[in-house]
Coordinates of C-alpha atoms in Angstrom, one line a residue:
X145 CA 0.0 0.0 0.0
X146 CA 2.9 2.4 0.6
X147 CA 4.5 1.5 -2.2
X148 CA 1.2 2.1 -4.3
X149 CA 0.7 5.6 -2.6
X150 CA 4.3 7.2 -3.1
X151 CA 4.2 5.9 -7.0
X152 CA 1.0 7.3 -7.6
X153 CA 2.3 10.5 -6.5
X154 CA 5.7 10.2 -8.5
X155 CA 3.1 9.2 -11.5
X156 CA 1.3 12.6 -10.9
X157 CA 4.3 14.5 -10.5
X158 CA 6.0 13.1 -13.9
X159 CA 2.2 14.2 -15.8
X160 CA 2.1 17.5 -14.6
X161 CA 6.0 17.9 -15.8
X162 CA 5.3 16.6 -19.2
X163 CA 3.5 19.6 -20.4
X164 CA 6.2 22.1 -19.2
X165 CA 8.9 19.8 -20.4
X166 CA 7.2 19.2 -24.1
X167 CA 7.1 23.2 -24.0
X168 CA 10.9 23.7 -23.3
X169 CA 12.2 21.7 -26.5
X170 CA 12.5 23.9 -29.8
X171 CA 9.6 23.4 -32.2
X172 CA 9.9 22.1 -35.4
X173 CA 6.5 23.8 -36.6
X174 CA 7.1 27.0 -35.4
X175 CA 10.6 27.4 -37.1
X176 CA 11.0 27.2 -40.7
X177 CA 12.6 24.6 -42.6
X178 CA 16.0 25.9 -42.6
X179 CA 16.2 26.9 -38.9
X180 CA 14.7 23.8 -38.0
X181 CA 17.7 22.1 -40.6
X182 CA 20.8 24.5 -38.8
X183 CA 19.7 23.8 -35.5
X184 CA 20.3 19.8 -36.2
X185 CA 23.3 20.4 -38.1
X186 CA 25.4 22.6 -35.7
X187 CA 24.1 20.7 -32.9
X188 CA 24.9 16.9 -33.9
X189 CA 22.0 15.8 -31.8
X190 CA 19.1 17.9 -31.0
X191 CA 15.6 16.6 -29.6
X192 CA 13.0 18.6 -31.5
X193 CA 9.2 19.0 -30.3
X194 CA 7.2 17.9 -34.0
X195 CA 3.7 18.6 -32.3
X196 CA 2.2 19.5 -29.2
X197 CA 2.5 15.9 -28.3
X198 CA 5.4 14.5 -30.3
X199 CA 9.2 14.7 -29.8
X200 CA 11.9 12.7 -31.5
X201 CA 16.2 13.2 -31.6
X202 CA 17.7 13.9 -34.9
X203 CA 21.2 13.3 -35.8
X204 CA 23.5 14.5 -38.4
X205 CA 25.6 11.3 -38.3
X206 CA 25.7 7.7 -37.5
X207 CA 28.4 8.9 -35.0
X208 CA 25.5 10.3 -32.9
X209 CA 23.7 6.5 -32.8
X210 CA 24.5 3.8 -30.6
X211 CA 27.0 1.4 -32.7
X212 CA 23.9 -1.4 -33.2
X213 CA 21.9 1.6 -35.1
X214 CA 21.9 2.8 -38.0
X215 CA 20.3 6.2 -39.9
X216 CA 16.7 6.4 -40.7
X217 CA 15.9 9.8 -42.7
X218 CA 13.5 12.2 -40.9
X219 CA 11.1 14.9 -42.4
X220 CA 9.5 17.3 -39.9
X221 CA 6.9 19.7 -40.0
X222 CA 8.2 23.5 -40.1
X223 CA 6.6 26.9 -40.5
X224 CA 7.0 26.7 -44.2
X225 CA 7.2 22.7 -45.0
X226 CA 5.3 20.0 -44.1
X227 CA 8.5 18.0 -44.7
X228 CA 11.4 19.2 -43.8
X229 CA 14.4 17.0 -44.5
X230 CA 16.2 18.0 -41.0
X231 CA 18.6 15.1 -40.7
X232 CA 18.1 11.2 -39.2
X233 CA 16.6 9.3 -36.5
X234 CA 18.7 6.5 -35.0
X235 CA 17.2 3.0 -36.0
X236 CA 17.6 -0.4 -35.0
X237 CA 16.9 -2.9 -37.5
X238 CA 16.4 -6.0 -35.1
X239 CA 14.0 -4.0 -33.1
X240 CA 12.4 -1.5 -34.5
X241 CA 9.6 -1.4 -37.4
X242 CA 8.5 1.7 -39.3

């Protein structure tokens, strides 16, 4: 029962985070193409908000993946795309399935 309390408070505490924390990553709609593009780029790694309820990590390189994944290309939506080449995802091909 204690157990049960104390993680349903830690559970409320990580929802009521989640909105401030989705708002504190850049946005990929509310940049345009090429900002969204640069940011990646001169960054290496960059986790960009796609939505108001989305988020991914986009690379430049396979130097920025674990060594067991490889380089998935990845469109996001900007203020003047709705695909916006920005760079890769990191993929595993034993695991994942897109």
């Amino acid at each position: 029962w204690k157990f049960a309390r104390h993680a349903g408070a830690a559970l409320a505490a990580a929802a009521a985070f989640l909105p401030l924390a989705a708002k504190a990553l850049p946005a990929s709609p509310q940049m345009t193409c090429r900002q969204a593009a640069t940011l990646v780029r001169t960054g290496g790694a960059v986790v960009l908000s796609t939505s108001a309820t989305t988020y991914d990590r986009f690379v430049i390189s396979r130097q920025f993946c674990p060594a067991d994944q490889i380089l998935d290309p990845a469109w996001v939506p900007t203020r003047n795309n709705p695909q916006c080449f920005v760079g890769y995802t990191c993929f595993d091909p034993t695991r994942d399935r897109r």
